[in-house]
Coordinates of C-alpha atoms and ligand atoms in Angstrom, one line a residue:
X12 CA 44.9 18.5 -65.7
X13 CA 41.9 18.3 -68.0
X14 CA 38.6 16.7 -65.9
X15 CA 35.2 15.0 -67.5
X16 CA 33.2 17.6 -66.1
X17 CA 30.5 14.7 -65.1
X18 CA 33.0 12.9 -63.3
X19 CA 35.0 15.2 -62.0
X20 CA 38.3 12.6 -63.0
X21 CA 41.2 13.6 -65.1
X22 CA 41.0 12.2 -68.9
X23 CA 44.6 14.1 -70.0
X24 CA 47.0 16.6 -69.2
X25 CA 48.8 19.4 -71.6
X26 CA 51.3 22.0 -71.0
X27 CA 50.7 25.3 -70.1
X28 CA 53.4 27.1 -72.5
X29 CA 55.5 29.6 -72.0
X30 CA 55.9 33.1 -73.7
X31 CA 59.1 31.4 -75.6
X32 CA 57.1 28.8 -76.9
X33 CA 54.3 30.9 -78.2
X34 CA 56.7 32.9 -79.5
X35 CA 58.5 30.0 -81.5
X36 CA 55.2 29.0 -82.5
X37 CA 54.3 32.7 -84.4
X38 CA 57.8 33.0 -85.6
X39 CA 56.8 29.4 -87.6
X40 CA 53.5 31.1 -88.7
X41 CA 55.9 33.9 -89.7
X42 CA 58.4 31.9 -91.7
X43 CA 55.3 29.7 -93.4
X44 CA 53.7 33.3 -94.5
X45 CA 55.8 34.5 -97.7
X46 CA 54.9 30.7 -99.3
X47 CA 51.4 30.4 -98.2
X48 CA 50.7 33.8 -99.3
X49 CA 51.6 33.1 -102.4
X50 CA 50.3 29.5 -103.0
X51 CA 47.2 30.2 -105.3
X52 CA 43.8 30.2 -103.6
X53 CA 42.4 27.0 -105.4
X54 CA 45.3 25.7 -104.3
X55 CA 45.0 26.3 -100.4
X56 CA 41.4 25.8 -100.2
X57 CA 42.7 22.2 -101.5
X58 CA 44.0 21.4 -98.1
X59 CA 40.6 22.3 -97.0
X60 CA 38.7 19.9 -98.6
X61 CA 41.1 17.6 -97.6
X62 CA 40.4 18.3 -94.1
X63 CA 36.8 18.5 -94.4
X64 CA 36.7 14.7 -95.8
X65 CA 39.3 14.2 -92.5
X66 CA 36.1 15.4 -89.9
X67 CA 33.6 13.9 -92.0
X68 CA 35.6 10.4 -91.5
X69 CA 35.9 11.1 -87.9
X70 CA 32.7 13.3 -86.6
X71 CA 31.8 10.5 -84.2
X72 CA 35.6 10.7 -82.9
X73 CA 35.6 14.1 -82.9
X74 CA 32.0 14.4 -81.2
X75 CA 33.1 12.0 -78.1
X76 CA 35.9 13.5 -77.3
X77 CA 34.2 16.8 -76.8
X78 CA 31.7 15.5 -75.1
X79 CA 33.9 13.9 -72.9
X80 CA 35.9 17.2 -72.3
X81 CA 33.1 19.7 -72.2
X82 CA 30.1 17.7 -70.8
X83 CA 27.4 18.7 -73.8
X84 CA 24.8 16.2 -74.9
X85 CA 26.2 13.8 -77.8
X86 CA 23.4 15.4 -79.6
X87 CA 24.1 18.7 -79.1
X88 CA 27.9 18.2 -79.5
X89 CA 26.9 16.5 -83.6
X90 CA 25.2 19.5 -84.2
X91 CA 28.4 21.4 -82.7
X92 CA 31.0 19.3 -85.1
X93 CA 28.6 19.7 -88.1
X94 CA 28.5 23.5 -87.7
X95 CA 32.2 23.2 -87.8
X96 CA 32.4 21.6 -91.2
X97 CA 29.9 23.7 -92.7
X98 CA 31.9 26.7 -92.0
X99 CA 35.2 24.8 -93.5
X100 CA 32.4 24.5 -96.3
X101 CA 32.0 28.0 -96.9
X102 CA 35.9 29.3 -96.7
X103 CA 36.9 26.8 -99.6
X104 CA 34.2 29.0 -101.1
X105 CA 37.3 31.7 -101.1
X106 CA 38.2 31.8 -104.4
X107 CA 34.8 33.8 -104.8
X108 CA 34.4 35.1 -101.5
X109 CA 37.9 37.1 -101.5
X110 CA 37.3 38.4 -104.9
X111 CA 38.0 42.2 -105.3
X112 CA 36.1 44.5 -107.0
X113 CA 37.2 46.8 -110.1
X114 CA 35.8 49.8 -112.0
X115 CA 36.7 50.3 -115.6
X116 CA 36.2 54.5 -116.4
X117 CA 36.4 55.6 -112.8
X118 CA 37.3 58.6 -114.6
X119 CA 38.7 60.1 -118.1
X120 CA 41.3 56.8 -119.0
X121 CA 41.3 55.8 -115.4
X122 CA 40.4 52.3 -114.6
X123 CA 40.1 51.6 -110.4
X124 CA 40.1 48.4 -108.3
X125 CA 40.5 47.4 -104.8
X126 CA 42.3 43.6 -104.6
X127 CA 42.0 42.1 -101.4
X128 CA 45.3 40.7 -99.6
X129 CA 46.4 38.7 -96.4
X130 CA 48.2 40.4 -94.2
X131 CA 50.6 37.0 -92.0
X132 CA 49.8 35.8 -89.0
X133 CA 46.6 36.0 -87.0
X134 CA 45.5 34.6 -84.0
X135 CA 42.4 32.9 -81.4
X136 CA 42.0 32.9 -77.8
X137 CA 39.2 30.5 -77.9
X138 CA 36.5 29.3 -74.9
X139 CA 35.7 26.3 -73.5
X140 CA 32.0 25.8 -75.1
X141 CA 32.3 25.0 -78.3
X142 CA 35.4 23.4 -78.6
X143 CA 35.2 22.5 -82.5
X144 CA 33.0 24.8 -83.6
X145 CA 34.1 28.4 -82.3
X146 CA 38.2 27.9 -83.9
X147 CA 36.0 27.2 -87.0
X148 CA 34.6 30.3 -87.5
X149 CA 38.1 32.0 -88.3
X150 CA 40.5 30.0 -89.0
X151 CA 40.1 28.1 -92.2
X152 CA 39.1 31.4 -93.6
X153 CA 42.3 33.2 -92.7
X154 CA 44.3 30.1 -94.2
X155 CA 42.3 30.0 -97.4
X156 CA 43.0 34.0 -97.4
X157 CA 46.4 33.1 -97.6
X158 CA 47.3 34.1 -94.1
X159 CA 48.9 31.8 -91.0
X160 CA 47.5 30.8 -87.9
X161 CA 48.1 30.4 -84.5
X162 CA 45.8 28.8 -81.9
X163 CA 44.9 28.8 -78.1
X164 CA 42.0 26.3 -77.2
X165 CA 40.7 27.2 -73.5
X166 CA 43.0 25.4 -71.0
X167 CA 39.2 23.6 -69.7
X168 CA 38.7 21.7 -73.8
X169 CA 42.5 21.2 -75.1
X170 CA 41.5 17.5 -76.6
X171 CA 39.5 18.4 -79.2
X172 CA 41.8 20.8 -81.0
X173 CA 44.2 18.5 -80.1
X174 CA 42.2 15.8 -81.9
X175 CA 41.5 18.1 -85.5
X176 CA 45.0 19.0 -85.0
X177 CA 45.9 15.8 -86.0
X178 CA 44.0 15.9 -88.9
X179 CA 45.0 19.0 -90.5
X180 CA 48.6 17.6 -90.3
X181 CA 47.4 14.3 -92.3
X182 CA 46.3 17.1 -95.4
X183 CA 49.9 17.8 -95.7
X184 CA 49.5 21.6 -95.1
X185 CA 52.6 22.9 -94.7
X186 CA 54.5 23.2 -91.4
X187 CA 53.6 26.4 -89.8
X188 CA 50.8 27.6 -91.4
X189 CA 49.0 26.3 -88.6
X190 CA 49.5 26.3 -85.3
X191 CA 48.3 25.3 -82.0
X192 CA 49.5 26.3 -78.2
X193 CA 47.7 25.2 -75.0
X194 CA 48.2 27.0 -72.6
X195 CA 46.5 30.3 -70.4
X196 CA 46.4 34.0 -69.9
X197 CA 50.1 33.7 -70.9
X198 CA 49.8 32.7 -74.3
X199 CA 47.1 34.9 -75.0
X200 CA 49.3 37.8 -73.6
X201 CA 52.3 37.1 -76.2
X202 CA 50.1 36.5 -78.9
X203 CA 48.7 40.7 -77.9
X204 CA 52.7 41.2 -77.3
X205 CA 54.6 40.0 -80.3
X206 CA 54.7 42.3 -83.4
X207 CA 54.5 39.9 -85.6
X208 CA 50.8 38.9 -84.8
X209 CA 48.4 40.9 -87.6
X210 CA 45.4 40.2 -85.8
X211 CA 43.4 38.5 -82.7
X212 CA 39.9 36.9 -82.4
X213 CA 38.8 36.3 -79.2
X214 CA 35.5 34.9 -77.6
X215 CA 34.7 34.8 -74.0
X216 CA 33.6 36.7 -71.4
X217 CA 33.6 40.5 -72.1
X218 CA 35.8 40.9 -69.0
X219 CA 38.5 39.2 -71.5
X220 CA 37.2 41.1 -74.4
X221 CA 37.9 44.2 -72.8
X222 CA 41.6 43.4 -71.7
X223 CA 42.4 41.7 -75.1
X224 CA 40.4 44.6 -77.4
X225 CA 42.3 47.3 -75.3
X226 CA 45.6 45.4 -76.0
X227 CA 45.7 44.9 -79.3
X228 CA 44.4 48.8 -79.9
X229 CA 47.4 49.2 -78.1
X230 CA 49.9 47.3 -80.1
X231 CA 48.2 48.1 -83.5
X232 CA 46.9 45.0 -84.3
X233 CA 43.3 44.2 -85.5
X234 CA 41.0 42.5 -83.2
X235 CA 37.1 40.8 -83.0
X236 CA 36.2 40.0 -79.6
X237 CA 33.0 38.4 -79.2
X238 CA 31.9 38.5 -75.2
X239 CA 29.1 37.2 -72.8
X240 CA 25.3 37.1 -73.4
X241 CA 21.9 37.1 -71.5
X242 CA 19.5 35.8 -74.4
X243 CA 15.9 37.1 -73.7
X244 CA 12.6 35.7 -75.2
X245 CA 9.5 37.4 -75.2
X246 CA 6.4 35.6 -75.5
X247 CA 3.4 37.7 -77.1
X248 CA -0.3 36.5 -76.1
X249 CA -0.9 35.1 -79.8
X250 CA 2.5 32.8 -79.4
X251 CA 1.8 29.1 -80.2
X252 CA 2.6 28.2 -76.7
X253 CA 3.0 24.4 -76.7
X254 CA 5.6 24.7 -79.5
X255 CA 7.1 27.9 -77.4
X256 CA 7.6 26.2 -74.3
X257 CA 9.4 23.2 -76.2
X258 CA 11.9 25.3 -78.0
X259 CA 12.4 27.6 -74.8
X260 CA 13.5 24.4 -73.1
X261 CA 15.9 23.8 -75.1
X262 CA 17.4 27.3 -76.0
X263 CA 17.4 27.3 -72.1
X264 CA 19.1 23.8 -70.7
X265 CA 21.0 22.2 -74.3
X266 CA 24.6 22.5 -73.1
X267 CA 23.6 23.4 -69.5
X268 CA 22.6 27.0 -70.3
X269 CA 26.7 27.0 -71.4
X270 CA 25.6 28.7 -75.1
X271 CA 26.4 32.3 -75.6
X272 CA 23.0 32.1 -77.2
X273 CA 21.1 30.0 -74.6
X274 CA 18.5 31.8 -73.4
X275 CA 18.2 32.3 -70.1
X276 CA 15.2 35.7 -69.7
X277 CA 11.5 34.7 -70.8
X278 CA 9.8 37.9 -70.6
X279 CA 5.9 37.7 -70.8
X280 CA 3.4 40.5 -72.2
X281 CA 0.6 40.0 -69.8
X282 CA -0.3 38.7 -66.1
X283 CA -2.4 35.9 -67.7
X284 CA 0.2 34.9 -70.2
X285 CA 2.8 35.0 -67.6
X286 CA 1.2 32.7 -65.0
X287 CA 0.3 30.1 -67.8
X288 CA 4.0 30.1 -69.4
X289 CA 5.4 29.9 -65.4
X290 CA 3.5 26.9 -64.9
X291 CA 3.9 25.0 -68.3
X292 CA 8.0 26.1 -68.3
X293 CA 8.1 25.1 -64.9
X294 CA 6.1 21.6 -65.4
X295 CA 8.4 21.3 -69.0
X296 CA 11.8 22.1 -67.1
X297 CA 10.9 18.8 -64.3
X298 CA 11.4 17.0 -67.0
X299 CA 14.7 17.5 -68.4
X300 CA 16.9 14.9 -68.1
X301 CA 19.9 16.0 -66.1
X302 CA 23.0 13.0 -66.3
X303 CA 26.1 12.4 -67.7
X304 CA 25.9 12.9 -71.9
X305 CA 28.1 9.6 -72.0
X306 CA 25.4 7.3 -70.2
X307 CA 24.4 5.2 -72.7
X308 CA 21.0 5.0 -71.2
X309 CA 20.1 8.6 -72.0
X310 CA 23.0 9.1 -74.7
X311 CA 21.0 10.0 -78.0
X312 CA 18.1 11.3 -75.8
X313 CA 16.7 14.3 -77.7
X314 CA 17.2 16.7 -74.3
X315 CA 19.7 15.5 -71.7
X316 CA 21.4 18.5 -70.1
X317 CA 25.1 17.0 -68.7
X318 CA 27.3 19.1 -66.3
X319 CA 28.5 22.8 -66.4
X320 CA 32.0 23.2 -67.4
X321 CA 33.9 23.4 -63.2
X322 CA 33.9 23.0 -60.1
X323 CA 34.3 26.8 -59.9
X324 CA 31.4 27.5 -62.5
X325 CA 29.5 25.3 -60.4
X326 CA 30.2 27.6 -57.2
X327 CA 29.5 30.7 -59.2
X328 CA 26.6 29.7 -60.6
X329 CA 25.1 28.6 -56.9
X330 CA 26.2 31.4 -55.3
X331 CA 24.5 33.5 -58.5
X332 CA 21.2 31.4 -57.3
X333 CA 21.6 32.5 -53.4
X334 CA 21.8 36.0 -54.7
X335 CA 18.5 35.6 -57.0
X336 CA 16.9 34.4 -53.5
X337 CA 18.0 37.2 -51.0
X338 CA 17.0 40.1 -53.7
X339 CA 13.9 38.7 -53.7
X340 CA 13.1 36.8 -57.1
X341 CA 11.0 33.7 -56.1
X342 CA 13.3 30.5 -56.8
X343 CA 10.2 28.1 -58.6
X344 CA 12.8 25.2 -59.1
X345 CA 15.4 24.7 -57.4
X346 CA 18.2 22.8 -59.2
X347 CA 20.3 22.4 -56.6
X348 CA 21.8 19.4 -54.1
X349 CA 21.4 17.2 -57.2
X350 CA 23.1 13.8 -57.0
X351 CA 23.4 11.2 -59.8
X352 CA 24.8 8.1 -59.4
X353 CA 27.8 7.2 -60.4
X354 CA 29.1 11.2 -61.0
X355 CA 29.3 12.2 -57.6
X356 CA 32.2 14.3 -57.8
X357 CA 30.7 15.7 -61.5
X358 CA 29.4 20.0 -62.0
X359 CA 26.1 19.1 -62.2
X360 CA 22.8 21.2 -61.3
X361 CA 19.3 20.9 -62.5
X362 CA 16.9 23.1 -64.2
X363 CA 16.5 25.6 -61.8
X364 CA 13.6 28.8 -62.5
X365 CA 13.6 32.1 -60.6
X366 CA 10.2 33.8 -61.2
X367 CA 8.9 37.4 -60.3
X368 CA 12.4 38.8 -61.7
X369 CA 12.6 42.5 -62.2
X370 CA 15.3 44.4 -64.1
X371 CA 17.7 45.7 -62.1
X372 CA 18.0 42.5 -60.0
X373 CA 21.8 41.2 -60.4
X374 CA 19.9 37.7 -61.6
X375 CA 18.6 39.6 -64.6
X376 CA 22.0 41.7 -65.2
X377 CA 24.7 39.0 -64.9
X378 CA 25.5 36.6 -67.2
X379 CA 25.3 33.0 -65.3
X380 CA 25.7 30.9 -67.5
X381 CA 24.5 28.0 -66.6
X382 CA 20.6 26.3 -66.5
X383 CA 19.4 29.1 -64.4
X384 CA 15.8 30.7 -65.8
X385 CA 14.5 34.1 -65.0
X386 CA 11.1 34.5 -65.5
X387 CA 9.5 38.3 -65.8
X388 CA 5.9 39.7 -66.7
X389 CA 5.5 43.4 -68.8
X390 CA 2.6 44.8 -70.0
X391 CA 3.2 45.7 -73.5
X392 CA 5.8 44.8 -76.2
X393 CA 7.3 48.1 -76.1
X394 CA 8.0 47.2 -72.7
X395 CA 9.8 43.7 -73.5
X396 CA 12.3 45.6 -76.2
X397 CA 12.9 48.4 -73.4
X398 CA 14.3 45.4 -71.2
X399 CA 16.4 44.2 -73.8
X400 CA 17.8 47.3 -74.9
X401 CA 18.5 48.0 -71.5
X402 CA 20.6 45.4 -71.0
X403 CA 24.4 45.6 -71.0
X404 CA 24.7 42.5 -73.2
X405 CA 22.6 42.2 -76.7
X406 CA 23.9 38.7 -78.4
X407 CA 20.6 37.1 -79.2
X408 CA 16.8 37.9 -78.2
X409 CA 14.0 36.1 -80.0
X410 CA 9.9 36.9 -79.9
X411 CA 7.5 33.9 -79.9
X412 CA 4.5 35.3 -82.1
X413 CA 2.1 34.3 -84.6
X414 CA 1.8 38.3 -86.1
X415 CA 3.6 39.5 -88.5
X416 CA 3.5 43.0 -86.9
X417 CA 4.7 42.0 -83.9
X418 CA 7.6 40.5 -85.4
X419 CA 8.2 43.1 -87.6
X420 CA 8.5 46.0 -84.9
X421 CA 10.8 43.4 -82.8
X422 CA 13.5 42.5 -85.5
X423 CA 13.6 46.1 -86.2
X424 CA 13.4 47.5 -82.3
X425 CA 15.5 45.2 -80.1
X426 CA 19.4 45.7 -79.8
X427 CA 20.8 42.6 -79.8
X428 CA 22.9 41.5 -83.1
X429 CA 21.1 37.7 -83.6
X430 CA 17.2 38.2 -83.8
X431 CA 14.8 35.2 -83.7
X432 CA 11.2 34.6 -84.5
X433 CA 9.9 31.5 -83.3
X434 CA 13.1 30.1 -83.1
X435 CA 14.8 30.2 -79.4
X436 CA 18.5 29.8 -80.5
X437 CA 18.9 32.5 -83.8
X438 CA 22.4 30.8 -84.7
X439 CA 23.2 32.3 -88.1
X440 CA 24.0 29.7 -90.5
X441 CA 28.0 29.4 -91.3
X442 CA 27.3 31.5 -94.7
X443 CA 26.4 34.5 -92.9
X444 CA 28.0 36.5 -89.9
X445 CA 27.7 35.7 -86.0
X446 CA 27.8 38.2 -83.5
X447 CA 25.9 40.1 -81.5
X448 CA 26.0 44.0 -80.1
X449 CA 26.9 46.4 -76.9
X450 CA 28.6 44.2 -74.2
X451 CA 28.3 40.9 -76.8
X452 CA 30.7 42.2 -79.4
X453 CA 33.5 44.5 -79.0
X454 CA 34.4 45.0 -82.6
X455 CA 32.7 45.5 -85.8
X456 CA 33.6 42.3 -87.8
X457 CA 31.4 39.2 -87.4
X458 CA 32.6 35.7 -87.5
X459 CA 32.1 33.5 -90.4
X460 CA 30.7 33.3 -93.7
X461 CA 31.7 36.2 -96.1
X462 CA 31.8 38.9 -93.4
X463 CA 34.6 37.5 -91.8
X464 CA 36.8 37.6 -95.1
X465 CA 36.8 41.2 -94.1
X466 CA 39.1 40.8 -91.2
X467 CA 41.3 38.5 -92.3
X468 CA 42.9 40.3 -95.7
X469 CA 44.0 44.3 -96.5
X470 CA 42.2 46.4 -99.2
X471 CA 44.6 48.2 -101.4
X472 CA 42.8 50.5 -104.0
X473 CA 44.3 51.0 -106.9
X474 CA 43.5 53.5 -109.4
X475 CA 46.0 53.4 -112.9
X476 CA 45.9 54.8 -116.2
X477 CA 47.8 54.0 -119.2
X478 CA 49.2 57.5 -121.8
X479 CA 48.7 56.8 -125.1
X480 CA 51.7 55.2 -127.2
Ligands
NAD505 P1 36.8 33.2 -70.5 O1 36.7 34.7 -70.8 O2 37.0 32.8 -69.1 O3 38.1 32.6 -71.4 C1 38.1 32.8 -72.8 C2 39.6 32.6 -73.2 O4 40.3 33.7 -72.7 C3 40.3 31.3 -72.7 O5 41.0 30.8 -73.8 C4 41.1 31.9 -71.6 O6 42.3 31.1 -71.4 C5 41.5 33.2 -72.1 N1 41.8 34.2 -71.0 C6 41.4 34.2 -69.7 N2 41.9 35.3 -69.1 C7 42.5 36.0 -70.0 C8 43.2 37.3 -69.9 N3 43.2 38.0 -68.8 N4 43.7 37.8 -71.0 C9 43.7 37.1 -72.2 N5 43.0 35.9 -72.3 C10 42.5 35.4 -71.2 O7 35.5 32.6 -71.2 P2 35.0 31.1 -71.1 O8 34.5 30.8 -69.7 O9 36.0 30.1 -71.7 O10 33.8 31.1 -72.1 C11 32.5 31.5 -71.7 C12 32.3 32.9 -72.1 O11 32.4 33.1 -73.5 C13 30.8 33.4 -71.8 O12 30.9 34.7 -71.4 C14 30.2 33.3 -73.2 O13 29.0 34.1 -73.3 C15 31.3 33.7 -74.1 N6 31.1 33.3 -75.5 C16 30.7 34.2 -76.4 C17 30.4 33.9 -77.7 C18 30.0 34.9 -78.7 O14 29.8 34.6 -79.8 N7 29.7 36.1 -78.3 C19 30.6 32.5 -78.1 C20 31.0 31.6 -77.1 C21 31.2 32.0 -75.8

């Protein structure tokens, strides 16, 4: 059963497949390989423009029925679809991007190159928060390498690959070069299991990173697994502060804190500082809009914040709350016990803030994932990037500052692989690579943009010469 996560009501159901079926569905990405390899590049990045006029068609079909399925603000869930065409954008780039490299005179009558190659079928064990977007960031660049693909959407989001499924079967692609199976932990086991699977790219919690990274080390096979988050911001005296406590907002609540780079730590560098950002986040947080995305009275509001994903995220996420409270972090809003008409049986819970959080507190070290705030006070910058490089996860962090210095020391101190400055969500663009560090990103290839081209194709060097006639 999939549910509307504000209503709590089924919308569809999908199958749960089997190890056979995922099986039959490599062995098509298998068969498709030899062909698709060898189709020119022009020639398969033709099937991507064809698809990337297909979503432009149908973004507003595209953007409902994720919304519907994942519970994000239709705002928020544009944004998401567009990031998704922009990185089809950038992959039927590939005729440049996978370009090799060559070296006439490498030594006496010896010319060298290294040519890039695909290497079959690859695979995604995708999450259930970015249902368009994430499958975006690999696979139309390991199709326009030349390779095959197979799918998993999380079992929570099926519709919207489901959806863009159809779509890529209107180019005319040919069959197997792209696959998708819904389904669970099984498929994502016999995708780790079968031989003929190059490669896997997962994203979700590093609990799954670790089982799917250890694996495919295993079983030989190339892997990115891109895990969970806990986004800090630090807030320097100088900060512009009314424009800081707007775009904390909404790095904080836009998809109900369900962003791997929502932040969800405001560290401040000072007592005064830190009382005035409490009270102005606090006062800011009241008045979020918390409803269901799909009411058309708040629909195209700027910053609604709909439901989290579950009923069992809810659970986790309230009993993450009663743990905040007993360790002694002072709950400033509580976002609990919220009812809104008409979604009675939806996930929802409000902007809640814990203040007077200390490292160390399992509030601070767990990712919640959900609209949960923790607000903390340090006395120097050096300080602030301590905390973050402490932490087990290092996805995003971003400094609110008006100095140059300030910024400087922080893009180059903290450890976390997305840096902002003045900007609360540090989302890389689809031309450069996504990923973060430690906990965040158990393998060294990025998604996206030209970094990404890495994973997906070989290099074979090859150095030649040629004896005079
Ligand atoms: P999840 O780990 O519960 O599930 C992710 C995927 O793994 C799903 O498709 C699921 O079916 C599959 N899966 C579950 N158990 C498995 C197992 N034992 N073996 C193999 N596969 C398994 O994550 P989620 O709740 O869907 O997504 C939220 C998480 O993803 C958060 O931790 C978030 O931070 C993270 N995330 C990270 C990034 C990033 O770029 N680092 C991006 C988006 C989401």
């Amino acid at each position: 059963d999939v549910e509307n996560p504000s209503t709590g009501q089924v919308i569809s159901r999908v199958p749960l497949s089997t190890e056979a079926e995922t099986n039959r569905a490599i062995e098509s990405a298998h068969a498709a390989y030899q062909a698709w390899s060898r189709t020119p590049v022009s020639r398969r990045a033709q099937y991507l423009y064809d698809l990337l006029g297909l979503l432009k068609e149908n973004e507003k079909q595209i953007t409902l029925t994720l919304v519907e399925e994942m519970g994000k603000s239709i705002p928020d869930a544009y944004a998401e679809t567009k990031r998704a065409i922009e990185n089809l954008e950038v992959a039927c780039g590939m005729p440049v991007l996978q370009q090799g490299e060559k070296l006439v005179g490498a030594a006496d009558g010896i010319d060298a190159e290294v040519i890039r190659q695909p290497m079959g079928v690859f695979a995604l064990i995708a999450p259930f928060n970015f249902p368009a977007m994430v499958p975006f960031w690999f696979f139309p660049y390991a199709l326009a390498t030349g390779n095959t693909y197979v799918m998993k959407p999380s079992e929570l989001v099926p519709n919207t690959m489901r959806l863009i499924t159809e779509y890529i079967d209107r180019t005319g692609l040919p069959a197997g070069v792209f696959n998708l199976v819904n389904g669970d932990k099984t498929v994502a086991d016999a995708f780790m299991a079968n031989p003929l699977v190059q490669g896997v790219s997962v994203v979700g919690s590093s609990r799954v990173c670790k089982i799917v990274a250890s694996k495919c080390a295993s079983e030989g096979k190339r892997f990115q697994a891109m895990g969970g988050a806990k986004n800090h911001l630090v807030v320097m005296p100088d900060a512009n502060l009314d424009k800081a406590i707007q775009n904390m907002i909404t790095s904080c609540y836009g998809c109900a804190g369900q962003r791997c780079m929502a932040a969800s730590v405001i560290v401040c560098v000072g007592e005064d500082l830190y009382w005035n950002v409490c009270d102005k986040f606090i006062a800011a947080s009241r008045e979020v809009i918390t409803a269901n995305p799909l009411d058309p009275k708040v629909a195209y509001e700027p910053m609604v914040m709909g439901p989290v994903i579950s009923a069992k995220s809810k659970q986790f996420i309230l009993d993450m709350i009663k743990t905040g409270i007993e360790e002694g972090a002072t709950l400033a809003l509580d976002g609990r016990g919220l009812a809104i008409d008409g979604c009675e049986n939806g996930y929802f819970i409000g902007p809640t803030v814990f203040t007077d959080v200390k490292p160390g507190m399992a509030i601070h070290s767990t990712e919640v994932f959900g609209p949960v705030v923790s607000i903390m006070q340090v006395d120097t910058l050096d300080e602030a990037i301590g905390v973050i490089n402490a932490h087990q996860y290092g996805n995003g962090a971003s400094i609110y500052t008006q100095s140059g210095h300030y910024a400087r020391k922080f893009k180059l101190e903290a450890n976390a692989g997305m840096i902002g400055v003045n900007v609360g969500i540090p989302a890389p663009v689809a031309y450069l690579p996504f990923g973060g560090m430690k906990a965040s990103l158990l393998s060294d290839i990025k998604a996206q943009g030209k970094a990404v081209v890495n994973f997906f194709t070989q290099d074979k060097i090859v150095t030649e010469r040629f004896f005079d006639e």
